[in-house]
Coordinates of C-alpha atoms and ligand atoms in Angstrom, one line a residue:
M1 CA -51.8 30.9 23.1
T2 CA -49.3 31.8 20.3
A3 CA -48.8 35.6 19.9
S4 CA -50.1 37.1 16.6
P5 CA -47.5 37.6 13.9
I6 CA -46.1 41.0 13.7
D7 CA -46.3 42.7 10.2
P8 CA -42.5 43.1 9.5
A9 CA -43.2 45.7 6.8
G10 CA -45.0 47.9 9.4
T11 CA -42.0 48.1 11.8
A12 CA -39.7 51.0 12.1
A13 CA -36.7 48.7 11.4
W14 CA -38.2 47.7 8.0
K15 CA -38.6 51.3 7.0
N16 CA -35.1 52.0 8.0
L17 CA -33.8 49.0 6.0
E18 CA -35.7 50.2 3.0
T19 CA -33.8 53.5 3.2
I20 CA -30.5 51.7 3.9
A21 CA -31.0 49.3 1.0
R22 CA -31.9 52.2 -1.4
E23 CA -28.7 54.0 -0.5
L24 CA -26.4 51.0 -0.2
A25 CA -23.9 50.7 -2.9
P26 CA -21.9 47.5 -2.0
N27 CA -18.3 48.0 -2.8
F28 CA -16.1 45.3 -1.3
R29 CA -12.9 46.9 -2.6
E30 CA -13.8 50.1 -0.7
W31 CA -15.2 48.4 2.3
F32 CA -12.1 46.4 2.9
A33 CA -9.8 49.4 2.1
Q34 CA -11.7 51.6 4.6
N35 CA -11.8 49.0 7.3
P36 CA -8.7 46.8 7.4
N37 CA -10.4 44.9 10.3
R38 CA -13.5 44.0 8.2
A39 CA -12.6 40.3 8.0
E40 CA -12.1 40.0 11.8
Q41 CA -15.1 42.2 12.6
F42 CA -17.5 40.1 10.5
S43 CA -16.1 36.6 11.2
F44 CA -17.7 34.6 13.9
Q45 CA -17.2 31.3 15.7
A46 CA -20.3 29.1 16.2
A47 CA -19.2 25.8 17.8
D48 CA -16.6 24.5 15.5
L49 CA -17.7 26.5 12.5
H50 CA -15.7 29.6 11.5
V51 CA -18.1 31.8 9.6
D52 CA -16.8 34.7 7.6
L53 CA -19.5 37.1 6.7
S54 CA -17.1 39.9 5.7
K55 CA -18.0 39.4 2.0
S56 CA -21.7 39.6 2.7
F57 CA -23.6 42.9 2.7
L58 CA -23.2 43.3 6.4
T59 CA -22.0 46.8 7.5
D60 CA -22.3 48.2 11.0
E61 CA -25.4 50.0 9.9
V62 CA -27.0 47.0 8.1
R63 CA -26.2 44.7 11.0
A64 CA -27.8 47.1 13.5
A65 CA -30.9 47.5 11.4
L66 CA -31.2 43.7 10.9
V67 CA -30.9 43.1 14.6
D68 CA -33.5 45.8 15.2
L69 CA -35.8 44.0 12.8
A70 CA -35.2 40.7 14.5
R71 CA -36.1 42.4 17.8
Q72 CA -39.1 44.2 16.5
T73 CA -40.5 40.9 15.1
N74 CA -39.8 39.0 18.4
V75 CA -37.3 36.5 16.9
E76 CA -35.6 36.0 20.2
E77 CA -38.9 35.5 22.1
R78 CA -40.2 33.1 19.5
R79 CA -36.9 31.2 19.6
D80 CA -37.2 30.9 23.4
A81 CA -40.9 29.8 23.0
M82 CA -39.8 27.1 20.6
L83 CA -37.0 25.8 22.8
S84 CA -39.3 25.7 25.8
G85 CA -41.9 23.5 24.1
E86 CA -44.6 26.0 23.4
K87 CA -47.0 25.0 20.6
I88 CA -45.7 27.3 18.0
N89 CA -46.8 25.1 15.1
V90 CA -50.3 26.6 15.2
T91 CA -52.0 25.0 12.2
E92 CA -51.2 21.5 13.6
D93 CA -51.4 22.6 17.3
R94 CA -48.0 21.1 18.0
A95 CA -44.8 22.0 19.9
V96 CA -41.6 22.2 17.7
L97 CA -38.9 20.4 19.5
H98 CA -36.3 19.0 17.2
T99 CA -33.9 20.6 19.7
A100 CA -35.2 18.1 22.3
L101 CA -33.9 15.3 20.2
R102 CA -30.3 16.3 21.1
A103 CA -30.9 17.6 24.6
P104 CA -28.6 16.0 27.1
R105 CA -29.8 13.1 29.2
G106 CA -31.2 14.3 32.5
S107 CA -32.4 17.7 31.2
T108 CA -36.1 18.7 31.2
I109 CA -38.4 19.9 28.4
T110 CA -42.1 19.5 29.1
V111 CA -44.9 19.0 26.6
D112 CA -48.4 18.4 27.9
G113 CA -47.0 17.6 31.3
E114 CA -44.4 15.0 30.2
N115 CA -40.7 15.4 30.1
V116 CA -39.9 14.6 26.4
V117 CA -36.1 14.3 27.0
D118 CA -36.6 11.1 29.0
Q119 CA -38.7 9.7 26.1
V120 CA -36.0 10.8 23.6
H121 CA -33.3 8.9 25.5
E122 CA -35.4 5.8 25.9
V123 CA -35.8 5.5 22.1
L124 CA -32.2 6.5 21.5
D125 CA -31.0 3.7 23.8
R126 CA -33.1 1.2 21.9
V127 CA -31.8 2.5 18.5
Y128 CA -28.2 2.2 19.8
E129 CA -28.8 -1.3 21.1
F130 CA -30.3 -2.4 17.8
A131 CA -27.6 -0.7 15.8
T132 CA -24.9 -2.5 17.8
K133 CA -26.6 -5.8 17.2
V134 CA -26.8 -5.3 13.5
R135 CA -23.2 -4.1 13.3
S136 CA -21.8 -6.9 15.3
G137 CA -23.7 -9.6 13.5
E138 CA -25.7 -10.6 16.5
W139 CA -28.9 -9.6 14.7
T140 CA -29.3 -12.1 11.9
G141 CA -31.7 -12.7 9.1
I142 CA -34.2 -15.6 9.2
T143 CA -31.5 -18.1 7.9
G144 CA -29.1 -17.1 10.6
R145 CA -26.8 -15.0 8.4
P146 CA -25.6 -11.5 9.6
I147 CA -27.0 -8.4 7.9
E148 CA -24.8 -7.0 5.0
T149 CA -27.2 -4.4 3.5
V150 CA -29.7 -2.1 5.2
V151 CA -32.3 -0.6 2.9
N152 CA -34.0 2.5 4.3
I153 CA -37.4 3.0 2.7
G154 CA -38.8 6.5 3.2
I155 CA -39.3 9.8 1.4
G156 CA -38.9 13.5 2.1
G157 CA -37.6 14.0 5.7
S158 CA -37.6 10.2 6.2
D159 CA -35.1 9.8 3.4
L160 CA -33.2 13.1 2.6
G161 CA -31.5 13.5 6.1
P162 CA -30.3 9.9 6.4
V163 CA -29.1 9.6 2.8
M164 CA -27.4 13.0 2.9
A165 CA -25.6 12.2 6.2
Y166 CA -24.7 8.7 5.0
E167 CA -23.0 10.2 2.0
A168 CA -21.4 12.9 4.1
L169 CA -19.9 10.5 6.6
K170 CA -18.5 7.9 4.3
P171 CA -15.1 7.8 6.2
Y172 CA -17.1 6.7 9.3
L173 CA -18.9 3.7 7.7
Q174 CA -18.4 0.1 8.8
E175 CA -16.8 -1.6 5.9
D176 CA -18.9 -4.8 5.6
L177 CA -22.2 -3.0 5.9
E178 CA -23.8 -1.1 3.1
V179 CA -26.9 1.2 3.4
R180 CA -29.2 1.8 0.4
F181 CA -32.1 4.1 0.1
I182 CA -35.4 3.7 -1.7
S183 CA -37.7 6.8 -1.9
N184 CA -39.3 7.4 -5.2
I185 CA -42.6 5.7 -6.1
D186 CA -41.1 5.3 -9.6
P187 CA -40.6 1.5 -9.7
T188 CA -37.2 2.1 -11.1
D189 CA -35.9 3.2 -7.7
A190 CA -36.9 -0.1 -5.9
G191 CA -35.9 -2.1 -9.0
E192 CA -32.4 -0.6 -9.1
E193 CA -31.7 -0.6 -5.3
L194 CA -32.9 -4.1 -4.8
S195 CA -30.9 -5.4 -7.6
G196 CA -28.0 -7.6 -6.6
L197 CA -29.1 -7.9 -3.0
D198 CA -29.2 -11.1 -1.1
P199 CA -32.5 -11.3 0.8
E200 CA -30.9 -13.5 3.5
T201 CA -28.6 -10.6 4.5
T202 CA -30.9 -7.6 3.8
L203 CA -32.7 -5.6 6.5
F204 CA -35.4 -3.1 5.6
I205 CA -36.1 0.0 7.7
I206 CA -39.5 1.5 6.9
A207 CA -39.2 5.1 7.9
S208 CA -42.4 7.2 7.8
K209 CA -43.6 9.7 10.4
T210 CA -47.2 9.1 9.5
F211 CA -47.0 5.6 8.1
T212 CA -49.6 6.6 5.5
T213 CA -47.3 8.0 2.8
L214 CA -48.1 6.3 -0.5
E215 CA -44.6 6.1 -1.8
T216 CA -43.2 4.5 1.3
L217 CA -46.0 2.1 1.9
T218 CA -45.9 1.0 -1.8
N219 CA -42.2 0.5 -1.7
A220 CA -42.4 -1.3 1.6
K221 CA -44.9 -3.8 0.1
V222 CA -42.7 -4.3 -2.9
A223 CA -39.8 -5.0 -0.6
R224 CA -41.8 -7.5 1.5
A225 CA -42.9 -9.3 -1.6
W226 CA -39.4 -9.3 -2.9
L227 CA -38.1 -10.7 0.3
L228 CA -40.6 -13.5 0.7
D229 CA -40.3 -14.4 -3.0
N230 CA -36.5 -14.7 -2.9
L231 CA -35.8 -16.3 0.5
P232 CA -35.0 -20.0 0.4
E233 CA -38.1 -22.2 0.3
G234 CA -39.6 -22.9 3.7
T235 CA -39.2 -19.5 5.1
G236 CA -42.6 -17.8 5.5
D237 CA -44.1 -14.6 6.9
E238 CA -42.0 -15.0 10.1
A239 CA -39.1 -13.7 8.1
V240 CA -40.7 -10.3 8.2
A241 CA -39.9 -10.0 11.9
K242 CA -36.2 -10.6 11.2
H243 CA -35.9 -8.4 8.1
F244 CA -38.2 -5.5 8.7
V245 CA -38.1 -2.7 11.3
A246 CA -40.0 0.5 11.3
V247 CA -39.6 4.1 12.4
S248 CA -42.8 6.1 12.9
T249 CA -45.0 8.2 15.2
A250 CA -47.9 5.9 14.3
L251 CA -47.0 2.6 15.9
D252 CA -50.6 1.2 15.5
K253 CA -50.2 1.5 11.7
V254 CA -46.8 -0.2 11.9
A255 CA -48.4 -3.1 13.5
E256 CA -51.2 -3.2 10.9
F257 CA -48.6 -3.4 8.2
G258 CA -47.3 -6.6 9.9
I259 CA -44.1 -5.3 11.5
D260 CA -43.5 -6.6 15.1
P261 CA -44.0 -3.6 17.5
N262 CA -40.8 -4.8 19.3
N263 CA -39.0 -3.9 16.1
A264 CA -40.4 -0.4 15.9
F265 CA -38.8 2.8 17.0
G266 CA -41.1 5.7 17.8
F267 CA -40.8 9.5 17.6
W268 CA -43.3 12.3 18.2
S269 CA -45.6 14.6 16.5
W270 CA -43.5 17.6 17.7
V271 CA -40.7 16.5 15.3
G272 CA -41.3 17.7 11.8
G273 CA -40.3 15.3 9.1
R274 CA -37.6 17.6 7.7
Y275 CA -36.2 18.1 11.2
S276 CA -36.1 14.3 12.0
V277 CA -32.7 13.0 10.9
D278 CA -31.6 13.1 14.6
S279 CA -34.6 11.1 15.8
A280 CA -35.1 7.4 15.2
V281 CA -35.4 8.4 11.5
G282 CA -31.6 8.3 11.7
T283 CA -31.6 4.5 12.6
S284 CA -30.0 3.6 9.2
L285 CA -27.3 6.2 9.8
A286 CA -26.8 5.0 13.4
I287 CA -26.2 1.5 12.0
A288 CA -23.9 2.8 9.4
I289 CA -21.7 5.0 11.5
G290 CA -22.3 3.3 14.9
P291 CA -23.8 4.7 18.2
E292 CA -20.6 6.6 19.2
N293 CA -20.5 8.6 16.0
F294 CA -24.2 9.1 16.1
A295 CA -23.9 10.5 19.6
D296 CA -21.2 12.8 18.3
F297 CA -23.6 13.9 15.5
L298 CA -26.2 14.8 18.1
A299 CA -23.6 16.7 20.1
G300 CA -22.9 18.8 17.1
F301 CA -26.5 19.8 16.7
R302 CA -26.6 20.6 20.5
A303 CA -23.5 22.8 20.2
M304 CA -25.2 24.9 17.5
D305 CA -28.5 25.0 19.5
E306 CA -26.6 26.4 22.5
H307 CA -24.9 29.0 20.3
F308 CA -28.3 30.0 18.8
A309 CA -30.0 30.1 22.3
N310 CA -27.2 32.1 24.0
A311 CA -25.0 34.1 21.7
P312 CA -25.9 37.8 21.6
A313 CA -27.8 38.8 18.5
E314 CA -24.9 40.8 17.0
E315 CA -22.7 37.6 17.0
N316 CA -25.4 35.0 16.7
V317 CA -24.5 33.2 13.4
P318 CA -27.9 31.6 12.6
L319 CA -29.7 34.8 13.5
L320 CA -27.3 37.0 11.4
M321 CA -27.4 34.6 8.4
G322 CA -31.2 34.4 8.6
M323 CA -31.5 38.1 8.8
L324 CA -29.1 38.6 5.9
N325 CA -31.3 36.2 3.9
I326 CA -34.2 38.6 4.7
F327 CA -32.1 41.5 3.5
Y328 CA -31.3 39.8 0.2
T329 CA -34.8 38.5 -0.4
N330 CA -36.9 41.5 0.7
F331 CA -34.6 44.4 0.1
M332 CA -32.2 43.3 -2.6
N333 CA -34.6 41.4 -4.8
A334 CA -32.7 38.0 -4.6
G335 CA -35.1 35.1 -5.5
T336 CA -32.6 32.3 -4.9
H337 CA -29.8 31.3 -2.6
A338 CA -26.9 29.0 -3.6
V339 CA -25.3 26.6 -1.1
L340 CA -22.0 25.4 -2.5
P341 CA -20.0 22.8 -0.4
Y342 CA -16.4 22.3 -1.4
S343 CA -16.7 18.8 -0.2
Q344 CA -17.8 15.9 -2.4
Y345 CA -19.1 14.2 0.7
L346 CA -21.8 16.9 0.9
H347 CA -23.1 16.3 -2.6
R348 CA -26.7 15.7 -1.3
F349 CA -26.5 18.7 1.1
A350 CA -28.4 21.1 -1.2
A351 CA -31.1 18.6 -1.8
Y352 CA -31.5 18.1 1.9
L353 CA -31.6 21.9 2.4
Q354 CA -34.3 22.3 -0.3
Q355 CA -36.8 20.4 1.8
L356 CA -35.7 22.1 5.0
T357 CA -35.9 25.6 3.7
M358 CA -38.6 25.5 1.0
E359 CA -41.1 23.1 2.7
S360 CA -40.7 25.3 5.8
N361 CA -40.9 28.8 4.3
G362 CA -42.7 28.4 1.0
K363 CA -45.9 29.9 2.4
S364 CA -48.2 32.8 1.6
V365 CA -50.3 32.9 4.7
R366 CA -49.2 33.7 8.2
W367 CA -49.7 31.6 11.3
D368 CA -52.9 33.4 12.1
G369 CA -54.3 32.7 8.6
T370 CA -53.9 36.2 7.2
P371 CA -51.9 36.8 4.0
V372 CA -48.2 37.4 4.3
T373 CA -47.2 41.1 3.9
T374 CA -43.9 40.6 2.2
T375 CA -42.1 38.2 -0.2
T376 CA -41.2 34.9 1.5
G377 CA -39.2 31.7 0.8
E378 CA -36.3 31.9 -1.6
V379 CA -35.3 29.0 -3.8
F380 CA -32.3 27.1 -2.3
W381 CA -30.1 25.2 -4.7
G382 CA -26.5 24.1 -5.2
E383 CA -23.9 21.5 -6.2
P384 CA -20.5 20.7 -4.8
G385 CA -17.6 22.8 -5.9
T386 CA -15.8 22.6 -8.2
N387 CA -18.4 20.9 -10.4
G388 CA -20.7 23.9 -10.1
Q389 CA -17.9 26.2 -11.3
H390 CA -18.0 24.4 -14.6
A391 CA -21.8 24.6 -14.8
F392 CA -23.7 27.5 -13.4
Y393 CA -21.2 29.9 -11.7
Q394 CA -21.1 31.9 -14.9
L395 CA -24.5 33.2 -14.0
I396 CA -23.5 34.0 -10.4
H397 CA -20.5 36.0 -11.6
Q398 CA -21.8 37.8 -14.7
G399 CA -25.6 37.3 -14.8
T400 CA -28.1 40.0 -14.1
Q401 CA -29.6 38.5 -10.9
L402 CA -28.3 38.8 -7.4
I403 CA -27.5 35.3 -6.1
P404 CA -26.2 35.2 -2.5
A405 CA -24.2 32.1 -1.9
D406 CA -22.8 30.1 1.0
F407 CA -19.5 28.4 0.5
I408 CA -18.6 25.6 2.8
A409 CA -15.1 23.9 3.1
F410 CA -12.9 21.9 5.4
A411 CA -9.3 22.4 6.2
N412 CA -8.3 18.7 6.4
P413 CA -8.1 16.6 3.3
T414 CA -9.7 13.1 3.5
Y415 CA -7.5 11.7 0.7
P416 CA -3.9 13.0 0.8
F417 CA -3.4 12.9 -3.0
A418 CA -0.6 15.0 -4.5
T419 CA 0.4 15.2 -8.2
D420 CA 3.5 16.9 -9.6
G421 CA 4.4 18.1 -6.1
Q422 CA 1.0 19.8 -5.8
D423 CA -1.2 18.9 -2.8
Q424 CA -4.6 18.2 -4.4
H425 CA -6.6 19.4 -1.4
E426 CA -4.7 22.7 -1.6
L427 CA -5.6 22.9 -5.3
F428 CA -9.2 22.3 -4.4
L429 CA -9.2 24.9 -1.6
G430 CA -7.5 27.4 -3.9
N431 CA -10.8 27.2 -5.9
F432 CA -12.9 27.7 -2.7
F433 CA -10.9 30.8 -1.7
A434 CA -10.7 32.2 -5.3
Q435 CA -14.5 32.0 -6.0
T436 CA -15.6 34.2 -3.1
K437 CA -12.7 36.5 -3.8
A438 CA -13.7 36.9 -7.5
L439 CA -17.3 37.3 -6.6
A440 CA -16.5 40.0 -4.1
F441 CA -13.8 42.0 -5.8
G442 CA -14.4 41.3 -9.5
K443 CA -12.1 42.6 -12.2
T444 CA -12.3 46.1 -13.7
A445 CA -12.1 47.0 -17.4
D446 CA -8.7 48.6 -16.7
E447 CA -7.5 45.4 -15.2
V448 CA -8.7 43.5 -18.2
R449 CA -7.1 45.9 -20.6
A450 CA -3.8 45.7 -18.7
E451 CA -3.7 42.0 -19.6
G452 CA -3.6 43.0 -23.3
T453 CA -7.2 42.1 -24.1
A454 CA -8.6 43.5 -27.4
E455 CA -10.9 46.4 -26.6
A456 CA -13.9 44.8 -28.3
I457 CA -13.7 41.9 -25.8
V458 CA -13.1 43.9 -22.7
P459 CA -16.8 44.2 -21.6
A460 CA -17.3 40.5 -21.8
R461 CA -14.3 39.9 -19.5
V462 CA -15.2 42.5 -16.9
F463 CA -16.4 41.1 -13.5
E464 CA -18.6 43.5 -11.7
G465 CA -17.9 41.9 -8.3
N466 CA -19.8 42.9 -5.2
K467 CA -21.7 39.6 -5.1
P468 CA -22.4 38.6 -1.5
T469 CA -21.2 35.3 -0.1
A470 CA -20.7 33.6 3.3
S471 CA -17.7 31.4 3.8
I472 CA -18.1 28.6 6.4
M473 CA -15.1 26.5 7.4
A474 CA -14.4 23.8 9.9
P475 CA -11.3 21.7 10.6
Y476 CA -12.8 18.6 9.1
L477 CA -16.2 17.0 8.3
S478 CA -16.8 15.0 11.4
P479 CA -20.3 13.7 12.6
S480 CA -20.3 16.6 15.0
V481 CA -19.5 19.2 12.4
L482 CA -22.2 17.8 10.1
G483 CA -24.7 18.1 13.0
Q484 CA -23.6 21.7 13.5
L485 CA -24.1 22.5 9.8
I486 CA -27.6 21.0 9.8
A487 CA -28.6 22.8 13.0
L488 CA -27.2 26.1 11.6
Y489 CA -29.6 25.9 8.6
E490 CA -32.5 24.7 10.8
H491 CA -32.1 27.9 12.8
I492 CA -31.6 30.2 9.8
T493 CA -34.8 28.8 8.4
F494 CA -36.6 29.5 11.7
V495 CA -35.4 33.1 11.9
Q496 CA -36.7 33.9 8.4
G497 CA -40.0 32.2 9.1
I498 CA -40.5 34.3 12.3
V499 CA -39.8 37.6 10.5
W500 CA -42.2 36.7 7.8
G501 CA -44.8 35.6 10.4
I502 CA -45.3 32.1 8.9
D503 CA -45.6 28.7 10.5
S504 CA -42.4 27.1 9.2
F505 CA -43.5 23.7 10.6
D506 CA -46.6 22.7 8.6
Q507 CA -46.6 21.6 4.9
W508 CA -50.2 21.8 3.7
G509 CA -48.9 22.8 0.3
V510 CA -47.9 19.3 -0.6
E511 CA -51.4 17.8 0.1
L512 CA -53.4 18.8 -3.0
G513 CA -51.1 17.0 -5.4
K514 CA -51.0 13.8 -3.2
Q515 CA -54.8 13.7 -3.0
M516 CA -55.2 14.2 -6.8
A517 CA -52.7 11.5 -7.5
N518 CA -54.8 9.1 -5.5
D519 CA -58.0 10.3 -7.1
L520 CA -56.6 9.8 -10.6
G521 CA -56.0 6.1 -10.1
P522 CA -59.2 4.8 -11.8
A523 CA -58.9 7.2 -14.8
I524 CA -55.3 6.0 -15.4
A525 CA -56.3 2.4 -15.0
G526 CA -58.9 2.7 -17.8
D527 CA -62.2 3.7 -16.2
E528 CA -63.7 5.7 -19.1
A529 CA -66.2 7.6 -16.9
A530 CA -63.4 8.7 -14.6
L531 CA -61.3 9.8 -17.6
A532 CA -64.2 11.8 -19.0
D533 CA -64.4 13.7 -15.7
Q534 CA -60.9 15.1 -16.1
D535 CA -60.0 18.5 -17.5
P536 CA -59.0 18.4 -21.2
S537 CA -55.2 18.6 -20.5
T538 CA -55.1 15.8 -17.9
R539 CA -57.4 13.7 -20.1
S540 CA -55.2 14.1 -23.2
L541 CA -52.0 13.3 -21.1
I542 CA -53.6 10.1 -19.7
A543 CA -54.7 9.2 -23.3
Y544 CA -51.2 9.7 -24.5
Y545 CA -49.9 7.4 -21.7
R546 CA -52.5 4.7 -22.5
E547 CA -51.7 4.8 -26.2
H548 CA -47.9 4.5 -25.7
R549 CA -47.6 2.3 -22.6
D550 CA -46.8 -0.8 -24.7
A551 CA -44.8 1.1 -27.3
R552 CA -41.4 -0.3 -26.4
P553 CA -40.3 -3.3 -28.5
A554 CA -40.4 -6.5 -26.5
E555 CA -36.7 -7.1 -26.9
D556 CA -35.9 -3.8 -25.1
N557 CA -37.9 -4.7 -22.0
Ligands
LIG1 O1 -42.4 10.5 7.0 P1 -43.7 10.5 6.2 O2 -44.9 10.7 7.1 O3 -43.8 9.3 5.4 O4 -43.7 11.8 5.3 C1 -42.7 12.0 4.3 C2 -42.6 13.4 3.9 O5 -43.9 13.8 3.4 C3 -44.2 15.2 3.8 O6 -45.1 15.2 4.8 C4 -44.7 16.0 2.7 O7 -43.9 15.9 1.5 C5 -42.8 15.7 4.3 O8 -43.0 16.7 5.2 C6 -42.3 14.4 5.0 O9 -41.0 14.5 5.3

C-alpha cells in the first residue's frame, strides 16, 4: 500500500523556505567574496560527473532547508521504495524499476515473487546476440545480403532515447551500418527516411511498449508494404521474418502483426516508455554501438543509481538538483528550465529530456487523486551551445524572467581542429565557461561606463547577473557518461515528483487527444453527419482542409 502524499506546502520546511526565499538576495559577487571556498563547497562528484552548483542559489541555509523539505516529504523513503520494486506507480498499479534494467547480473529485485534482474539479463543476452549477428553480417536479409541500414520505428520513449543516444555516440558507431528513425505519423517522415534505402539490406525494428500506438503501427505497415513492394520478384511474406523485429511488452500483439515471436524482444510493464532506452528499446542503439559499448552505457546508469541510492542528501547530486528545481519553481517563480549542452553530439538531449521531465511531472492531481497543493512541472527546453547563444540567450541574460540553466561540457575534444594557432575546442569551452560567469556576475553600470560607453546606452548594456546555473563536466562523452547523464535527470525528475506528491510514472494527459484523433477519422474522410457533429471550430478547420487538399499544382507534387 503506497503511503499518502504529504502536502509539501504544509511542512515546516516549506514555511522556512518561504521566509528564506523572501529574504534571499542572490549576489554571486558577494557570495564568492565572502566565501573563497564556495566553488569547492558546492562542487560535487557523482560517478564521472563533476557538478558545480556554486553558481546556483545554494547557500548553507538554502541547502539545509531543501534537505529538510526532502526529508519531510519522504524523498529518501520513496526512493528506497522505488528501488526495491514497490508499486509506487499507483494509477497503473505498477512497480517502477528502470533501475533494474541496469542492475548487475546475479542481483535480486523481486516483483510479484519473481526476480526481475534474471529476466532483464535473459533479454539483454538475446539483444546482444542479435546485435552481434547484424553487425558481423551473419544476419542477412531475404536475398542473403548483410544489413546496411536499421530503421527504428517508434515514438515518444520508443524513439527519443535511441535517437538521442545514437546522435550522442556517433564516434562509437560501426562505419558500414546506419540507423534511421521514423516516429511521426506525418507521411513525410516515413517518406524521407525510406528514401534511398535498399530493401534487401534494410532491417526494421518496431519498438512500441504497448504495440497499439497509432503512429508506430501505421508506419510499421507502411514499411512492410514498402519492403514487399520493392524486394526482387519472387520474395513474399517470408521476407518479413528476415527484415522485421519487434520490441514490446505485448508479444501477443507483435505476433498478430505478423512478426515472428523469435524475432521479438520483450520488456515489462514496470518500465515506463520514457525510462526505456536501456531496455530492449535500445536494440537499435546496441546494434549501432555494439554490445560492449551498450554494456558500458548501462554501467553508467548504474553508477549514477548507486550515487543516488547511497550518497548523503547534502552531497547527493540528483537530490540537490531536484530540490533546487523545487526552489526555483515554487519559491522563485521560474516557469522554465534550460538545458544547454556544449556538445553538438547532444543536440537531441533537450528533446529527450522534455518527454522525461514534462510527461512525468506535468500533472495537477496527486497519486491519491487529490489536487496538487503547489505549482508543478516546469517547461524544459534547450539547444546546444553555442547555437543557443546566438538565439535565445539574450532573454536569459537580460529578460525579466528567471531561467535556471544547466550547462554541460566535456574536457576532451572529439575533433582536434586548430586554426591560427587556436585550439577550436578551447575556443568552444571558453564560451561554456564565459556564459555561466556572465550569468552569475553580470556587468555593472560603472563597468560599462568605464569602457567609454555613451551614457544613454549604458542601461541597455548592463547585465544584472545573479542568474542561477549548474555546470556539469566530464572527461569525455563516453557511453558510460551518457548513461550517467540520463540517470541523473531521471532521478532529478523523481525527486521533484515526490515533493509535489505526484505519480511521475503515468501519462494519462496524452490520452484525450489520441482518442479524439481516432474519432475524427470519419469526419475528415468526408462523412457529412460526423462532420456536422463537430464543434464549429473543428468543423471549419476540417472544411478548410477538404477545400484545399488538392490545391497544389500537379507539377509540384
Ligand atoms: O511505446 P509505445 O507504447 O508505442 O508508446 C509510445 C509513447 O506514447 C506514450 O504512451 C504517450 O505519449 C509515451 O509515454 C510513450 O513513450
